[in-house]
Short mmCIF file of C-alpha atoms and ligand atoms in Angstrom, two decimals:
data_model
loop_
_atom_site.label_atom_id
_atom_site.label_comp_id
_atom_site.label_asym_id
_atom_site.label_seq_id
_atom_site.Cartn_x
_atom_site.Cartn_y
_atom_site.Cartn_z
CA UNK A 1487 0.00 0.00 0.00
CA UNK A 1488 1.63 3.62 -1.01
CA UNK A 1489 -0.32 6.49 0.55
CA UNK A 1490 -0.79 9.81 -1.42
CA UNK A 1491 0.66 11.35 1.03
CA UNK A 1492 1.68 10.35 4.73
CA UNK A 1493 0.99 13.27 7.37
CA UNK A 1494 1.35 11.36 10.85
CA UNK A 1495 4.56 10.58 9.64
CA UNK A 1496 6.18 13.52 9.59
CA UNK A 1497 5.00 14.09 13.06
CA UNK A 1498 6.39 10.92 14.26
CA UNK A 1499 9.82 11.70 12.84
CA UNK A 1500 10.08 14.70 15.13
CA UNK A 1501 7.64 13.86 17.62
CA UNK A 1502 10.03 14.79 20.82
CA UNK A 1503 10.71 18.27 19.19
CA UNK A 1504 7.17 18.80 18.19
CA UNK A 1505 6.00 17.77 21.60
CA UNK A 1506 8.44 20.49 23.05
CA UNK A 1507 7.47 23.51 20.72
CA UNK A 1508 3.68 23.07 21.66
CA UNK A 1509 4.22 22.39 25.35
CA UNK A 1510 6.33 25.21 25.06
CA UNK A 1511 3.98 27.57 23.91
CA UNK A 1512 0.95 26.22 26.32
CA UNK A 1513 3.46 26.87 29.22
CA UNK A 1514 3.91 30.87 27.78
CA UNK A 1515 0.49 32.23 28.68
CA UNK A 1516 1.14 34.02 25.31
CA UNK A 1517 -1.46 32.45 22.75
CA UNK A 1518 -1.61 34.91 20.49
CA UNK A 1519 1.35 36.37 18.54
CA UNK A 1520 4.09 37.21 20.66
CA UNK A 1521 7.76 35.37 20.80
CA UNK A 1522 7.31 32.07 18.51
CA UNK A 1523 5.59 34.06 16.03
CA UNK A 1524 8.08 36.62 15.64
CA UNK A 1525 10.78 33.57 15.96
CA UNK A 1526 9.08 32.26 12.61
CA UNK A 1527 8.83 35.34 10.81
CA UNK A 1528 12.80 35.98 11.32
CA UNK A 1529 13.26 32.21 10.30
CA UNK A 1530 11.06 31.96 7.39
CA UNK A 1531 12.18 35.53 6.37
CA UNK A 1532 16.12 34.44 6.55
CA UNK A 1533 15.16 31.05 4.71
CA UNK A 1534 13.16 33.14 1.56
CA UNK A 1535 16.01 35.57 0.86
CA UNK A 1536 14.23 38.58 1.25
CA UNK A 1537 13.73 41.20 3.93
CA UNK A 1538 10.20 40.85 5.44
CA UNK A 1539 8.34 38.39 6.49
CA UNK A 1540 4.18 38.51 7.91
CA UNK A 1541 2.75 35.65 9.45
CA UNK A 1542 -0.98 35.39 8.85
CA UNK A 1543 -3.97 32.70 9.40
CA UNK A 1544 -3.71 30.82 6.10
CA UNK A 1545 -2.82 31.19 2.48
CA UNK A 1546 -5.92 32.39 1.09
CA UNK A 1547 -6.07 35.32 3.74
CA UNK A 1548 -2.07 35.79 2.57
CA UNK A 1549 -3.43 36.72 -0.91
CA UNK A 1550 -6.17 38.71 -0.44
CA UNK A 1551 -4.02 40.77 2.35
CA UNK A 1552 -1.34 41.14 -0.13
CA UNK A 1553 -3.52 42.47 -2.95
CA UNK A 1554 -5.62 44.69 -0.33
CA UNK A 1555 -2.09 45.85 0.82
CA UNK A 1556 -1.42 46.98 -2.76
CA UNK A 1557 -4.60 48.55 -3.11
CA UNK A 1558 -6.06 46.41 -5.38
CA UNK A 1559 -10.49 46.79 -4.76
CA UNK A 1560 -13.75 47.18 -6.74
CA UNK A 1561 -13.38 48.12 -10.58
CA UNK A 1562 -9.56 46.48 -10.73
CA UNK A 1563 -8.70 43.83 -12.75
CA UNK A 1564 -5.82 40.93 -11.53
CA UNK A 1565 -4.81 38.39 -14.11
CA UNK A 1566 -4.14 35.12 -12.98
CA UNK A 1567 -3.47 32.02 -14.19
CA UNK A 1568 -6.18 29.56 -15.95
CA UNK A 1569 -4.80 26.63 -14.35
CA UNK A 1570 -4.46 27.07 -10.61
CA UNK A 1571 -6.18 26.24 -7.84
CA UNK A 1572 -9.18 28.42 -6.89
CA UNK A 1573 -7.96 29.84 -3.73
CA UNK A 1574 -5.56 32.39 -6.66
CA UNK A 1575 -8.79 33.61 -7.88
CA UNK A 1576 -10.97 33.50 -4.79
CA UNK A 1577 -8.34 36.04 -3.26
CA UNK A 1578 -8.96 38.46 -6.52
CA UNK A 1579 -12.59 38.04 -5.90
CA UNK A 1580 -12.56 38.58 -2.04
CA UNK A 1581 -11.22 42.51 -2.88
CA UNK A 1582 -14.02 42.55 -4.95
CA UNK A 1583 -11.79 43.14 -8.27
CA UNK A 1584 -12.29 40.99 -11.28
CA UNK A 1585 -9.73 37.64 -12.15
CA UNK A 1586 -8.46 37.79 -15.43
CA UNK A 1587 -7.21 34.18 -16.44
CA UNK A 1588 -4.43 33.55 -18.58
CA UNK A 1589 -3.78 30.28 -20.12
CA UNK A 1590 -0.78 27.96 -19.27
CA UNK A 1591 2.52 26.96 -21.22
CA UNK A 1592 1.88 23.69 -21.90
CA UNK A 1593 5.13 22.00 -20.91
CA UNK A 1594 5.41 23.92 -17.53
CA UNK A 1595 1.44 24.07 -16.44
CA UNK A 1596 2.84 27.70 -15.11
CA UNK A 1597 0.70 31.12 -16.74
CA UNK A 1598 2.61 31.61 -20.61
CA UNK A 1599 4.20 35.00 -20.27
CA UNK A 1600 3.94 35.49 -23.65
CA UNK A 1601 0.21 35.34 -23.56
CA UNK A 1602 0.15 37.63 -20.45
CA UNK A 1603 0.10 41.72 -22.14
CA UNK A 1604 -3.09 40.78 -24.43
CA UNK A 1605 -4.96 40.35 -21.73
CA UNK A 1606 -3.97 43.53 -19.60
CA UNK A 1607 -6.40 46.52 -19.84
CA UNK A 1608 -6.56 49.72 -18.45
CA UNK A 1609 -8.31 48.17 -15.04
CA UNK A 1610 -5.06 45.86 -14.82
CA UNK A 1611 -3.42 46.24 -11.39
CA UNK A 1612 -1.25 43.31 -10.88
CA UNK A 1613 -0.20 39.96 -12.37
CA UNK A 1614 -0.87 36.78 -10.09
CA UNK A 1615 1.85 34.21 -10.94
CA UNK A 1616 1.38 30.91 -9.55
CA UNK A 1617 4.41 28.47 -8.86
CA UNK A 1618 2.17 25.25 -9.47
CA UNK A 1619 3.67 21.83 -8.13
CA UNK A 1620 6.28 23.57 -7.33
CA UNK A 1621 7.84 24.78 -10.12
CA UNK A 1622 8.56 28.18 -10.01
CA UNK A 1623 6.81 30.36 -12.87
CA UNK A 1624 8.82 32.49 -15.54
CA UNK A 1625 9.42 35.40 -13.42
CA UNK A 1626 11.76 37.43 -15.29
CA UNK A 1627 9.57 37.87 -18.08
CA UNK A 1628 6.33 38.41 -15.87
CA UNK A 1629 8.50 41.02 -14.43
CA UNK A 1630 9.46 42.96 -17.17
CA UNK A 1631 6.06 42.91 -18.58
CA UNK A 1632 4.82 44.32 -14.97
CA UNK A 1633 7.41 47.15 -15.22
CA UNK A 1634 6.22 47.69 -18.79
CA UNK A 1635 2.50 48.81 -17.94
CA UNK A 1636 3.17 50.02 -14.25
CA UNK A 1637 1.10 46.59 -12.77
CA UNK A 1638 2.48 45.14 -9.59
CA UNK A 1639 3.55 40.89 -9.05
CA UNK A 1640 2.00 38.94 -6.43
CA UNK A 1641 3.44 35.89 -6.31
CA UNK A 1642 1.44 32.87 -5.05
CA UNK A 1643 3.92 30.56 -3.67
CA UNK A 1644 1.62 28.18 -1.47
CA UNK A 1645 3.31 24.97 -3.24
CA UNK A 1646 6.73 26.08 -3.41
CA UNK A 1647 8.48 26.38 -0.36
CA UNK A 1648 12.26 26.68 -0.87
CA UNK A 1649 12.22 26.54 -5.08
CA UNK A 1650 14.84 28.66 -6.78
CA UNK A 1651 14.53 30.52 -9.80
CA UNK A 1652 17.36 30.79 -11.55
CA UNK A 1653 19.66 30.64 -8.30
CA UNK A 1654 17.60 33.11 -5.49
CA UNK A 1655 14.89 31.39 -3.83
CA UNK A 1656 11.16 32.22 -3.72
CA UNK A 1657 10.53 34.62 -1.42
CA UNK A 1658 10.88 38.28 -3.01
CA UNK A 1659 11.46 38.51 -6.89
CA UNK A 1660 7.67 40.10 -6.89
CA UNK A 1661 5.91 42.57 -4.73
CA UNK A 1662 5.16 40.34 -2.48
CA UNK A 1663 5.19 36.49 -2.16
CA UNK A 1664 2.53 34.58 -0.18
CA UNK A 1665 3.02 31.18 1.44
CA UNK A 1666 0.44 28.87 2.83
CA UNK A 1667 1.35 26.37 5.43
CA UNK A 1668 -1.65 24.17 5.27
CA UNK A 1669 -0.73 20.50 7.11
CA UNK A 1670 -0.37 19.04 2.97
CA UNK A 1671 2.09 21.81 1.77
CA UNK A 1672 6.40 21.11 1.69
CA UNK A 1673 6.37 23.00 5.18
CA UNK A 1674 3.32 22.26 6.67
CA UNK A 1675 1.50 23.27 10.14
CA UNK A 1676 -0.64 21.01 11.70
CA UNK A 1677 -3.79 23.30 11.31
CA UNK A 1678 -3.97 26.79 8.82
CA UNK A 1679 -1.01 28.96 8.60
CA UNK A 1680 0.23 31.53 6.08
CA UNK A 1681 2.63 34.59 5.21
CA UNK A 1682 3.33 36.70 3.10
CA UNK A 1683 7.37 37.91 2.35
CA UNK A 1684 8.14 40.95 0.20
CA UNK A 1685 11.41 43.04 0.15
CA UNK A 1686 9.13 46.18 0.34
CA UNK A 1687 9.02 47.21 3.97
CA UNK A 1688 5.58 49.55 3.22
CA UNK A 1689 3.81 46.55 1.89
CA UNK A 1690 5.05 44.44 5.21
CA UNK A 1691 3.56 46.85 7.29
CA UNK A 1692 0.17 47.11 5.81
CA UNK A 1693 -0.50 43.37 5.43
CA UNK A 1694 0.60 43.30 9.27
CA UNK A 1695 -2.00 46.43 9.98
CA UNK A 1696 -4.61 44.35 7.74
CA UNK A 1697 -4.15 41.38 9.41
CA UNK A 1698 -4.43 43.01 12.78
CA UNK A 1699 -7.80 44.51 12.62
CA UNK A 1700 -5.95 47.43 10.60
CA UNK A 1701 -4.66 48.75 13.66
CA UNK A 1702 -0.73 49.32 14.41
CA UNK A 1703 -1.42 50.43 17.84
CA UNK A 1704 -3.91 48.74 20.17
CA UNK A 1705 -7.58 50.06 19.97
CA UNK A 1706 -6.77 52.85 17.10
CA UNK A 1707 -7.73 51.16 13.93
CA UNK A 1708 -6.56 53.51 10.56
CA UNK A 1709 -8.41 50.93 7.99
CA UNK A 1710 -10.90 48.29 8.14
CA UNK A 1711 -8.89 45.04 8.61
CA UNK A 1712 -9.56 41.75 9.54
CA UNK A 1713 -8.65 39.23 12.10
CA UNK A 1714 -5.75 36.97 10.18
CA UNK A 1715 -3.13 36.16 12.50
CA UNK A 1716 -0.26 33.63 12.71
CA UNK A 1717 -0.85 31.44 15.62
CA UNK A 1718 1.68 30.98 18.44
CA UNK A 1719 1.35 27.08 18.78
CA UNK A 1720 1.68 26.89 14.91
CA UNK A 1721 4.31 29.49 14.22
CA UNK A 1722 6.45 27.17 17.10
CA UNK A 1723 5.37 24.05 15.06
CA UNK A 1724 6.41 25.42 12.01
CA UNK A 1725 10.13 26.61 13.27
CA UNK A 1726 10.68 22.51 14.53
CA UNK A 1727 9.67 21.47 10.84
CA UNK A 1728 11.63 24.65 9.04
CA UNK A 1729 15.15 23.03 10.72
CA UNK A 1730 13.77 19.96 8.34
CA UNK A 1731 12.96 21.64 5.26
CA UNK A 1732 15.82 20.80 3.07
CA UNK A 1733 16.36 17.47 3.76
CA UNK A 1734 12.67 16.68 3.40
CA UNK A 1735 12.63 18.66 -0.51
CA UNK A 1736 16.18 16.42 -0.80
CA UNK A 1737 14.16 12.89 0.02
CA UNK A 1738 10.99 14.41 -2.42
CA UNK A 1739 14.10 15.09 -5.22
CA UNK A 1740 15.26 11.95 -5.26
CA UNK A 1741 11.68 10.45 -5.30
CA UNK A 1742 11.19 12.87 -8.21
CA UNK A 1743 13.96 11.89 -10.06
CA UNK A 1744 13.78 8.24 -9.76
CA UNK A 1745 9.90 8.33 -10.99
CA UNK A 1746 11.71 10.31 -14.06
CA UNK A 1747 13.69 6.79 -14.21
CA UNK A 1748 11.23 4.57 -13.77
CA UNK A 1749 8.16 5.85 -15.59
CA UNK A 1750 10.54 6.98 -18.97
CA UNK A 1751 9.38 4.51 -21.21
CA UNK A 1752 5.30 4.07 -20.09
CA UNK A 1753 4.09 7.05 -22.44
CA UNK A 1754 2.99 9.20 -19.59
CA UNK A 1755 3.58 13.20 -20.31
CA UNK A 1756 6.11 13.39 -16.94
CA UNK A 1757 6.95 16.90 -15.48
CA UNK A 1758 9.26 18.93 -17.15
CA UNK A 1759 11.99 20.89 -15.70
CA UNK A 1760 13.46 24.38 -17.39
CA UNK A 1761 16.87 24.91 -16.80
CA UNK A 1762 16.21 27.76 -14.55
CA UNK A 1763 13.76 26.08 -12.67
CA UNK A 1764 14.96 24.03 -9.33
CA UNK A 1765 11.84 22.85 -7.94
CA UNK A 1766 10.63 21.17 -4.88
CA UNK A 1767 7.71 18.90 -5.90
CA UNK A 1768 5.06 19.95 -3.91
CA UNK A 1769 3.27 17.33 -6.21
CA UNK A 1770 4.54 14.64 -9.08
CA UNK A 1771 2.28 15.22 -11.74
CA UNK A 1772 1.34 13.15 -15.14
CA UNK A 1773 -0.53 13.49 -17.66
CA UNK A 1774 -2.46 11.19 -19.86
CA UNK A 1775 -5.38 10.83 -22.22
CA UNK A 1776 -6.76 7.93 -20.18
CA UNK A 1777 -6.40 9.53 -16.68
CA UNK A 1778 -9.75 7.80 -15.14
CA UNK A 1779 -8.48 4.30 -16.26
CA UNK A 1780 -4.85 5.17 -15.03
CA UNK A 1781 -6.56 5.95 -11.67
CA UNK A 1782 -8.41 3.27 -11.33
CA UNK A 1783 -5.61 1.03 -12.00
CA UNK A 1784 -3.44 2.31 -9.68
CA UNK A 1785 -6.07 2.42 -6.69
CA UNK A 1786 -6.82 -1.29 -7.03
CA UNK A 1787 -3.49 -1.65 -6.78
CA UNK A 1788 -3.21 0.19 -3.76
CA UNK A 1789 -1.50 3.31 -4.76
CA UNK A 1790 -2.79 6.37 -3.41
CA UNK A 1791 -3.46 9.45 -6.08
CA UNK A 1792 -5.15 12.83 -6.65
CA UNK A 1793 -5.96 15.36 -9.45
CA UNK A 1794 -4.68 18.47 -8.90
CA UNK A 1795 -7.21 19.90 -10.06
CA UNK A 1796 -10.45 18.24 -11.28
CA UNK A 1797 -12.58 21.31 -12.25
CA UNK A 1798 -10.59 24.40 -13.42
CA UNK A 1799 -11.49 27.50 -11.72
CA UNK A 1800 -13.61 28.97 -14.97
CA UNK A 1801 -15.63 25.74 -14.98
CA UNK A 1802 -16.44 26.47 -11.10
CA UNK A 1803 -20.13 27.30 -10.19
CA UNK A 1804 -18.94 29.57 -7.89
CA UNK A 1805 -17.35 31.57 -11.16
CA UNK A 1806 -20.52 30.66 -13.20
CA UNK A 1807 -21.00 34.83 -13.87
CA UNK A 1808 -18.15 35.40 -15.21
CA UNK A 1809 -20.14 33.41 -18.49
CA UNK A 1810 -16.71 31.62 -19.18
CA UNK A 1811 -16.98 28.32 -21.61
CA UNK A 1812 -15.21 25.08 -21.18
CA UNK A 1813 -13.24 26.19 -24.75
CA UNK A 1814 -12.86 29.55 -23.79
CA UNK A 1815 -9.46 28.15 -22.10
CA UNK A 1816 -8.95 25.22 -23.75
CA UNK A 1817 -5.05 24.08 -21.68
CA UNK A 1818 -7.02 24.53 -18.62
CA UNK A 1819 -9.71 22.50 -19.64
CA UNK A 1820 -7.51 19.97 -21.15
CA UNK A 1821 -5.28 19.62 -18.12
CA UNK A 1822 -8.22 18.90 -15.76
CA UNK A 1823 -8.91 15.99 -17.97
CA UNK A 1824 -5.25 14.59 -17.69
CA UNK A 1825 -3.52 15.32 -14.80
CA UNK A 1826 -2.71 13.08 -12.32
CA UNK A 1827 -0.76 13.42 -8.95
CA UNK A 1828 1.34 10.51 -8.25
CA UNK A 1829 2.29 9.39 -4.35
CA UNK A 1830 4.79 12.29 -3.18
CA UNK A 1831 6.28 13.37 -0.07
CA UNK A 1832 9.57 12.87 2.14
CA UNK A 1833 8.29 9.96 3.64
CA UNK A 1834 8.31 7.81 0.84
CA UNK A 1835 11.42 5.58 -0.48
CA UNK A 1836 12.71 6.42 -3.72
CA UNK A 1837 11.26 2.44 -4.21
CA UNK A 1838 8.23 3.21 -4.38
CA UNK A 1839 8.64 4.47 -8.15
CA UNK A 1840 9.48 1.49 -9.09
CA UNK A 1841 6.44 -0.04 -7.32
CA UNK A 1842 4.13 2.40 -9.17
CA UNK A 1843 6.18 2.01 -12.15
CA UNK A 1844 4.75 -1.96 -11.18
CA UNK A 1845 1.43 -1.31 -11.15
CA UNK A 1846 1.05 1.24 -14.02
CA UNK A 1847 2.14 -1.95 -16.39
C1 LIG B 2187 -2.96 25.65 -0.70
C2 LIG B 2187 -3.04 26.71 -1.71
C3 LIG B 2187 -3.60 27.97 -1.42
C4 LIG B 2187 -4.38 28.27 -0.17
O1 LIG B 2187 -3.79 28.00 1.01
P1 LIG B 2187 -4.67 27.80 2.35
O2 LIG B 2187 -3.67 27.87 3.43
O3 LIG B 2187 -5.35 26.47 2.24
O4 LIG B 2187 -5.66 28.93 2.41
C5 LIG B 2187 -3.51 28.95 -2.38
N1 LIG B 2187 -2.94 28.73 -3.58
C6 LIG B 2187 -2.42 27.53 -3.91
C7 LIG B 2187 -1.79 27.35 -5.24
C8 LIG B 2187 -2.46 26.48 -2.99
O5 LIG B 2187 -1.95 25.29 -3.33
#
């Protein structure tokens, strides 16, 4: 039996330590920000590359603070990419401004910079790049096309903690970069986390005041915020599993790269990697015409998979007025259809590719 994905087992390789952080933080009488979370936010900070770090209560609420931080609000348009998962657009939709989707390059699954500037508008505000899997997007380009039209870059980085584009890690080539730490993510909490980093100490500030109720100073509140806030208990989770980090996206490499091995000559569409790219593999994704029969194969055989995604965002009912068809993004569309996560994660033996290798034939 391979699982998808096995959770209790990266608590019970550092049970002792994780033990300690919580009890440590239950002992404090602090419960809500305070030492740990500022300990994390120096950590994660240091780890990213870039200069500011602000923890928040998930992902989701670390993209719609980072857009709200830029100003982004009713009447603005953010493009974002056709093949994500929804939480990209949800954040767009949460300040009340209008996703703008923007179809895929085909080999990477990442938004096609070249098919970003026909779709920006005079309502354009900023450019939503998602690093999907893990693979870090084509920044450079999305960059200079950002600089172009005075839009701003918010990176969504929820699946790629630690990936390096072209050398620098994740962490501040944009505006600002936000991370989730959902329990399934590379560093994971065991409950809802987020932050967002940035080199821009402004936009720090502002997703801090958002996230506190917009106030800086206790009971003066300068904007209408919300309550999104790093927890203690997870932010001193979180620094146990950070320690961890590499050598956990080093066991997910080598899991990566012997699935490259083993599945070579099966016909699958594997994952491919530009030479700028060093990715973590969030997920191991393939890609095949008959992805319901491949699926059903492997889970008689016991192997654990997902589809990352099933339903593209567009195809959502929840985006049903935005009048989108199926065809009007035909790469998102088709990807839905073929994707297929295999088993992933630092707690699986580079063996198992060969065992799903096995059970694919
Ligand atoms: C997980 C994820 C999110 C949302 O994170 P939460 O912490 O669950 O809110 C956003 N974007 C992407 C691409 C994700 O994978």
């Amino acid at each position: 039996m391979i699982p998808f994905l096995d959770l209790r087992a990266a608590y019970l390789e550092l049970k002792p330590e994780i033990d300690d952080a919580a009890g440590r933080v239950l002992n404090s009488g602090c419960y809500i920000l305070g030492e740990e979370v500022e300990a994390f936010e120096a950590e994660w900070v240091a780890y990213c590359e870039a200069k500011h770090a602000v923890g928040v209560a998930n992902g989701l609420d670390a993209l719609h603070l980072a857009l709200r931080a830029l100003g982004v609000g009713p009447g603005d348009e953010v493009i974002v990419p056709s093949n994500t998962y929804i939480a990209t657009w949800l954040a767009v939709s949460q300040c009340r401004a209008t996703p703008v989707p923007v179809e895929p390059d085909a080999r990477t699954y990442n938004i096609d910079p070249a098919r970003i500037e026909q779709a920006i508008t005079p309502a354009t505000r900023v450019i939503m790049p998602v690093h999907l899997y893990g693979q870090p997007a084509d920044l450079d380009p999305i960059l200079a096309v950002a600089r172009k039209h005075g839009l701003r870059v918010v990176e969504d980085a929820a699946q790629a903690h630690g990936a390096r584009y072209k050398g620098r890690r994740i962490g501040a080539h944009g505006d600002a970069v936000c991370w989730s730490f959902y329990p399934g993510k590379n560093l994971g909490a065991m409950g809802d986390a987020g932050a967002v980093t940035t080199d821009d100490p402004e936009i720090a500030a502002r997703v801090r005041r958002l996230g506190n109720y917009g106030s800086d100073r206790k009971y003066v509140n300068v904007e209408r915020g919300v309550n999104s806030r790093l927890d203690p208990l997870q932010a001193a989770i979180l620094r146990v599993k950070l320690a961890h980090l590499n050598d956990w996206t080093e066991r997910r490499r080598l899991l990566a790269s012997a699935y490259m091995d083993s599945l070579a000559d099966t016909g699958l569409t594997l994952p491919q990697v530009p030479e700028w790219a060093e990715p973590v593999w969030h997920l191991y994704v393939v890609r095949s015409p008959e992805r319901d029969a491949l699926q059903a194969r492997l889970t008689e055989k016991d192997v654990g998979t997902l589809i990352h995604y099933p339903i593209p965002p567009h195809m959502q009912a929840a985006y049903a007025d935005l009048h989108l068809a199926p065809e009007a993004l035909p790469l998102a569309q088709k990807l839905a259809g073929e994707v297929l996560s295999l088993p992933m994660g630092p707690h699986l033996s580079p063996e198992a590719a060969q065992q799903v290798r096995g059970a694919i034939a």
